[in-house]
Amino acid sequence: MNFSLLDRVSLLFSRFFADQIQLQPIHRQLEDVNWRLGQYDGNIRALFPPRITSDMVFSSSVDVLVRDILTNWETAEHSRLSSRLLQILRAAPVFKVVHNFLASVDEIIANVENFIDCLSHVWFTQTAADLLQYPRGPKTCGFQHVFIGERKRTVKGLHSWQRLFILERQGHLITRRIIKRSPDFHLAALSFEWDETPKPYGTIFFGLPMDFEMMLFFVAFMMTKNQPITFMLVGRPVTIETYDLALIENAMSTAFFKY
């Protein structure tokens, strides 16, 4: 049987998800999230109930470093944190799995340093937040948009469940409504306010470790940017959209799951 590249990528991430992620305690603990919040009344309640603790959300040594990055990105030096994050990625099991696979497809990134450079360019290339209108304005990057979020007239990006948890516990975020249909995945559509700045609609896959999500989005971006791509994840279709920066080749502007 001949498998397409998409089939092979789906199998790679499915195996890792089933073996390394799906059986982690947090997936059972996330059943306690208020998944029907805002659907039947207008009462304001926490999305994450008190019984879901920070130690559950950030349970591994890697998660502890991720928490530091998600908490301090807006106040600390970006280059230091991005370098630290690349070190985390390089040590993560999913990095080795994905690199070994991609090395069999593309000789250029068979070298680990070339692969790291490629990851860094895709996720951390700095550009003006509004490149066309304000080219000398505040800088941002794909990682900041996807995992930290940006406040303008509305919230842009912010597709990280762990970042959502941090902001809610700090008192900076109110979830207005959330919808989750799948019994198999904690993939949800939601609306929220971050310090009174609204996010009318967004999608988040709760429970995914950041390193897994970054590698999955990276592969989706390298395969098919600026249009949807659908992987099979443990037998279920999961669609991802990624977009590049208009004026910078092979640098990501955003990535998210479709709901």
Tab-separated table of C-alpha atoms in Angstrom:
chain	number	residue	atom	x	y	z
A	1	MET	CA	0.000	0.000	0.000
A	2	ASN	CA	1.341	3.440	-0.969
A	3	PHE	CA	0.913	6.163	1.629
A	4	SER	CA	0.885	9.847	0.733
A	5	LEU	CA	3.034	12.335	2.632
A	6	LEU	CA	-0.114	13.537	4.409
A	7	ASP	CA	-0.948	9.961	5.444
A	8	ARG	CA	2.545	9.473	6.830
A	9	VAL	CA	2.456	12.743	8.771
A	10	SER	CA	-0.966	11.849	10.172
A	11	LEU	CA	0.337	8.481	11.318
A	12	LEU	CA	3.407	10.050	12.927
A	13	PHE	CA	1.438	12.570	15.004
A	14	SER	CA	-1.350	10.072	15.753
A	15	ARG	CA	1.084	7.605	17.258
A	16	PHE	CA	2.747	10.273	19.356
A	17	PHE	CA	-0.626	11.653	20.500
A	18	ALA	CA	-1.912	8.196	21.461
A	19	ASP	CA	1.297	7.071	23.188
A	20	GLN	CA	2.523	10.264	24.844
A	21	ILE	CA	-0.406	12.671	25.254
A	22	GLN	CA	-3.861	11.110	25.292
A	23	LEU	CA	-3.215	9.017	28.407
A	24	GLN	CA	-1.804	11.897	30.463
A	25	PRO	CA	-3.859	12.770	33.591
A	26	ILE	CA	-4.620	16.278	32.313
A	27	HIS	CA	-6.900	14.873	29.601
A	28	ARG	CA	-9.135	13.310	32.229
A	29	GLN	CA	-8.866	16.381	34.462
A	30	LEU	CA	-9.962	18.671	31.621
A	31	GLU	CA	-13.371	16.982	31.673
A	32	ASP	CA	-14.017	19.332	34.620
A	33	VAL	CA	-13.708	22.442	32.431
A	34	ASN	CA	-17.002	24.348	32.176
A	35	TRP	CA	-17.585	23.230	28.591
A	36	ARG	CA	-21.131	24.668	28.495
A	37	LEU	CA	-20.155	28.060	29.838
A	38	GLY	CA	-22.389	30.818	28.442
A	39	GLN	CA	-24.646	28.531	26.437
A	40	TYR	CA	-27.672	28.717	28.723
A	41	ASP	CA	-27.219	31.833	30.821
A	42	GLY	CA	-25.187	35.012	30.972
A	43	ASN	CA	-23.576	34.323	34.325
A	44	ILE	CA	-19.840	34.872	34.558
A	45	ARG	CA	-17.993	31.823	35.849
A	46	ALA	CA	-14.455	30.557	35.602
A	47	LEU	CA	-13.690	28.370	32.597
A	48	PHE	CA	-11.190	26.416	34.691
A	49	PRO	CA	-12.736	25.452	38.056
A	50	PRO	CA	-10.524	25.678	41.170
A	51	ARG	CA	-9.982	21.908	41.234
A	52	ILE	CA	-7.923	22.254	38.028
A	53	THR	CA	-4.686	23.527	39.529
A	54	SER	CA	-1.549	25.044	38.056
A	55	ASP	CA	0.350	21.865	38.939
A	56	MET	CA	-2.074	19.894	36.752
A	57	VAL	CA	-1.799	22.268	33.802
A	58	PHE	CA	1.998	22.539	34.079
A	59	SER	CA	2.864	19.071	35.323
A	60	SER	CA	6.221	18.318	33.682
A	61	SER	CA	9.625	19.990	33.899
A	62	VAL	CA	9.104	21.220	30.330
A	63	ASP	CA	5.705	22.659	31.308
A	64	VAL	CA	7.332	24.651	34.105
A	65	LEU	CA	9.586	26.358	31.554
A	66	VAL	CA	6.608	26.853	29.237
A	67	ARG	CA	4.717	28.551	32.073
A	68	ASP	CA	7.610	30.964	32.587
A	69	ILE	CA	7.638	31.840	28.880
A	70	LEU	CA	3.852	32.273	28.650
A	71	THR	CA	3.835	34.411	31.789
A	72	ASN	CA	6.818	36.642	31.027
A	73	TRP	CA	6.850	37.005	27.237
A	74	GLU	CA	5.353	40.503	27.341
A	75	THR	CA	7.808	41.779	29.935
A	76	ALA	CA	11.065	39.953	29.234
A	77	GLU	CA	13.533	40.008	26.390
A	78	HIS	CA	12.030	38.130	23.446
A	79	SER	CA	15.324	36.909	22.027
A	80	ARG	CA	16.255	35.284	25.343
A	81	LEU	CA	12.881	33.579	25.696
A	82	SER	CA	12.774	32.432	22.079
A	83	SER	CA	16.262	30.919	22.458
A	84	ARG	CA	15.128	29.190	25.617
A	85	LEU	CA	12.034	27.859	23.879
A	86	LEU	CA	14.109	26.460	21.022
A	87	GLN	CA	16.232	24.653	23.616
A	88	ILE	CA	13.040	23.187	25.093
A	89	LEU	CA	11.886	22.071	21.662
A	90	ARG	CA	15.224	20.507	20.843
A	91	ALA	CA	15.089	18.386	24.005
A	92	ALA	CA	11.467	17.325	23.504
A	93	PRO	CA	10.745	13.759	22.299
A	94	VAL	CA	8.404	15.062	19.594
A	95	PHE	CA	11.280	17.082	18.119
A	96	LYS	CA	13.346	13.971	17.466
A	97	VAL	CA	10.374	12.091	15.995
A	98	VAL	CA	9.451	14.915	13.616
A	99	HIS	CA	13.054	15.697	12.670
A	100	ASN	CA	13.807	12.069	11.831
A	101	PHE	CA	10.745	11.952	9.610
A	102	LEU	CA	11.398	15.254	7.834
A	103	ALA	CA	15.067	14.368	7.342
A	104	SER	CA	13.930	11.407	5.254
A	105	VAL	CA	11.935	13.790	3.059
A	106	ASP	CA	14.214	16.844	2.820
A	107	GLU	CA	18.010	16.507	2.906
A	108	ILE	CA	18.493	20.178	3.738
A	109	ILE	CA	16.980	19.832	7.201
A	110	ALA	CA	18.604	16.469	7.913
A	111	ASN	CA	21.227	18.524	9.755
A	112	VAL	CA	19.831	19.352	13.196
A	113	GLU	CA	21.196	22.906	13.171
A	114	ASN	CA	19.530	23.594	9.827
A	115	PHE	CA	16.282	22.264	11.249
A	116	ILE	CA	16.562	24.529	14.306
A	117	ASP	CA	17.255	27.512	12.049
A	118	CYS	CA	14.167	26.658	10.009
A	119	LEU	CA	12.001	26.385	13.128
A	120	SER	CA	13.364	29.669	14.431
A	121	HIS	CA	12.666	31.467	11.151
A	122	VAL	CA	9.116	30.145	10.899
A	123	TRP	CA	8.105	30.878	14.486
A	124	PHE	CA	10.242	33.813	15.639
A	125	THR	CA	10.891	36.084	12.651
A	126	GLN	CA	10.153	39.548	14.001
A	127	THR	CA	8.035	41.932	11.983
A	128	ALA	CA	5.852	44.971	12.600
A	129	ALA	CA	2.476	44.032	14.041
A	130	ASP	CA	0.887	45.977	11.182
A	131	LEU	CA	3.550	45.688	8.498
A	132	LEU	CA	1.716	47.528	5.724
A	133	GLN	CA	0.334	50.521	7.648
A	134	TYR	CA	2.922	50.892	10.430
A	135	PRO	CA	6.188	49.253	9.301
A	136	ARG	CA	8.084	50.826	12.220
A	137	GLY	CA	5.434	49.881	14.782
A	138	PRO	CA	5.567	47.294	17.599
A	139	LYS	CA	7.201	44.020	16.658
A	140	THR	CA	5.577	40.611	16.792
A	141	CYS	CA	6.130	37.080	15.481
A	142	GLY	CA	4.149	33.933	14.752
A	143	PHE	CA	4.806	32.496	18.200
A	144	GLN	CA	3.630	35.646	19.950
A	145	HIS	CA	0.471	35.804	17.847
A	146	VAL	CA	-0.483	32.136	18.316
A	147	PHE	CA	0.534	31.425	21.907
A	148	ILE	CA	0.586	34.835	23.638
A	149	GLY	CA	-2.021	36.851	21.759
A	150	GLU	CA	-2.108	40.518	20.793
A	151	ARG	CA	-4.528	43.189	21.937
A	152	LYS	CA	-5.716	45.717	19.399
A	153	ARG	CA	-9.366	46.685	19.000
A	154	THR	CA	-9.946	42.964	19.413
A	155	VAL	CA	-7.700	40.156	20.603
A	156	LYS	CA	-5.706	38.673	17.741
A	157	GLY	CA	-4.413	35.126	17.984
A	158	LEU	CA	-4.151	33.526	21.440
A	159	HIS	CA	-4.864	29.885	20.644
A	160	SER	CA	-3.093	28.439	23.709
A	161	TRP	CA	-5.108	26.755	26.460
A	162	GLN	CA	-2.238	27.140	28.936
A	163	ARG	CA	-2.006	30.873	28.249
A	164	LEU	CA	-5.785	31.081	28.708
A	165	PHE	CA	-5.415	29.364	32.084
A	166	ILE	CA	-2.703	31.806	33.199
A	167	LEU	CA	-4.697	34.894	32.205
A	168	GLU	CA	-7.864	33.620	33.881
A	169	ARG	CA	-6.068	32.834	37.134
A	170	GLN	CA	-4.450	36.295	37.057
A	171	GLY	CA	-7.901	37.874	36.745
A	172	HIS	CA	-7.245	39.240	33.258
A	173	LEU	CA	-9.611	37.026	31.249
A	174	ILE	CA	-13.338	36.277	31.201
A	175	THR	CA	-14.725	33.550	28.947
A	176	ARG	CA	-18.144	34.479	27.588
A	177	ARG	CA	-19.045	31.306	25.716
A	178	ILE	CA	-17.485	27.983	24.766
A	179	ILE	CA	-18.658	25.107	22.586
A	180	LYS	CA	-17.104	21.643	22.374
A	181	ARG	CA	-18.772	19.010	20.212
A	182	SER	CA	-16.241	16.193	19.986
A	183	PRO	CA	-16.348	13.503	22.707
A	184	ASP	CA	-12.808	12.439	21.753
A	185	PHE	CA	-10.907	15.751	21.687
A	186	HIS	CA	-10.944	18.864	23.846
A	187	LEU	CA	-11.145	21.040	20.723
A	188	ALA	CA	-13.411	24.019	21.311
A	189	ALA	CA	-14.637	27.301	19.863
A	190	LEU	CA	-14.946	30.162	22.316
A	191	SER	CA	-15.305	33.884	22.859
A	192	PHE	CA	-13.640	35.783	25.692
A	193	GLU	CA	-12.403	39.166	26.912
A	194	TRP	CA	-8.813	39.890	27.856
A	195	ASP	CA	-8.736	42.967	30.085
A	196	GLU	CA	-11.982	44.099	28.394
A	197	THR	CA	-10.547	43.601	24.895
A	198	PRO	CA	-12.894	41.151	23.147
A	199	LYS	CA	-12.067	38.003	21.233
A	200	PRO	CA	-15.366	37.356	19.415
A	201	TYR	CA	-14.318	33.947	18.130
A	202	GLY	CA	-11.333	31.669	18.467
A	203	THR	CA	-10.399	28.007	18.606
A	204	ILE	CA	-8.228	26.145	21.092
A	205	PHE	CA	-7.253	22.478	21.409
A	206	PHE	CA	-7.098	22.003	25.182
A	207	GLY	CA	-4.601	19.533	26.590
A	208	LEU	CA	-1.958	19.649	23.871
A	209	PRO	CA	1.594	20.281	25.093
A	210	MET	CA	3.109	23.366	23.508
A	211	ASP	CA	5.995	21.427	21.933
A	212	PHE	CA	3.575	19.035	20.192
A	213	GLU	CA	1.379	21.889	18.984
A	214	MET	CA	4.339	23.911	17.695
A	215	MET	CA	5.688	20.949	15.739
A	216	LEU	CA	2.260	20.073	14.325
A	217	PHE	CA	1.639	23.663	13.210
A	218	PHE	CA	5.164	23.843	11.794
A	219	VAL	CA	4.658	20.738	9.652
A	220	ALA	CA	1.241	21.990	8.510
A	221	PHE	CA	2.816	25.324	7.537
A	222	MET	CA	5.651	23.719	5.597
A	223	MET	CA	3.248	21.412	3.750
A	224	THR	CA	0.386	23.753	2.887
A	225	LYS	CA	0.431	27.390	3.925
A	226	ASN	CA	-2.394	29.888	3.352
A	227	GLN	CA	-5.063	27.202	3.049
A	228	PRO	CA	-6.565	24.470	5.237
A	229	ILE	CA	-4.919	21.082	5.634
A	230	THR	CA	-6.614	18.110	7.299
A	231	PHE	CA	-4.713	15.472	9.240
A	232	MET	CA	-6.126	12.287	10.685
A	233	LEU	CA	-5.381	12.271	14.410
A	234	VAL	CA	-6.094	8.856	15.969
A	235	GLY	CA	-8.727	8.253	13.340
A	236	ARG	CA	-10.424	11.668	13.566
A	237	PRO	CA	-10.037	14.506	11.037
A	238	VAL	CA	-8.378	17.635	12.406
A	239	THR	CA	-8.084	20.692	10.170
A	240	ILE	CA	-5.387	23.335	10.607
A	241	GLU	CA	-4.964	26.681	8.877
A	242	THR	CA	-1.599	28.442	8.731
A	243	TYR	CA	-0.686	31.720	7.053
A	244	ASP	CA	2.632	33.304	6.190
A	245	LEU	CA	3.801	36.882	6.519
A	246	ALA	CA	2.943	38.824	3.397
A	247	LEU	CA	6.426	40.202	2.745
A	248	ILE	CA	8.692	37.598	4.395
A	249	GLU	CA	9.081	34.166	2.850
A	250	ASN	CA	8.501	31.078	5.019
A	251	ALA	CA	7.737	33.007	8.203
A	252	MET	CA	4.462	32.272	9.963
A	253	SER	CA	1.918	34.916	10.867
A	254	THR	CA	-0.686	32.629	12.459
A	255	ALA	CA	-1.803	29.031	12.890
A	256	PHE	CA	-4.956	27.604	14.411
A	257	PHE	CA	-7.317	24.641	14.455
A	258	LYS	CA	-10.580	24.961	12.571
A	259	TYR	CA	-13.708	24.096	14.497
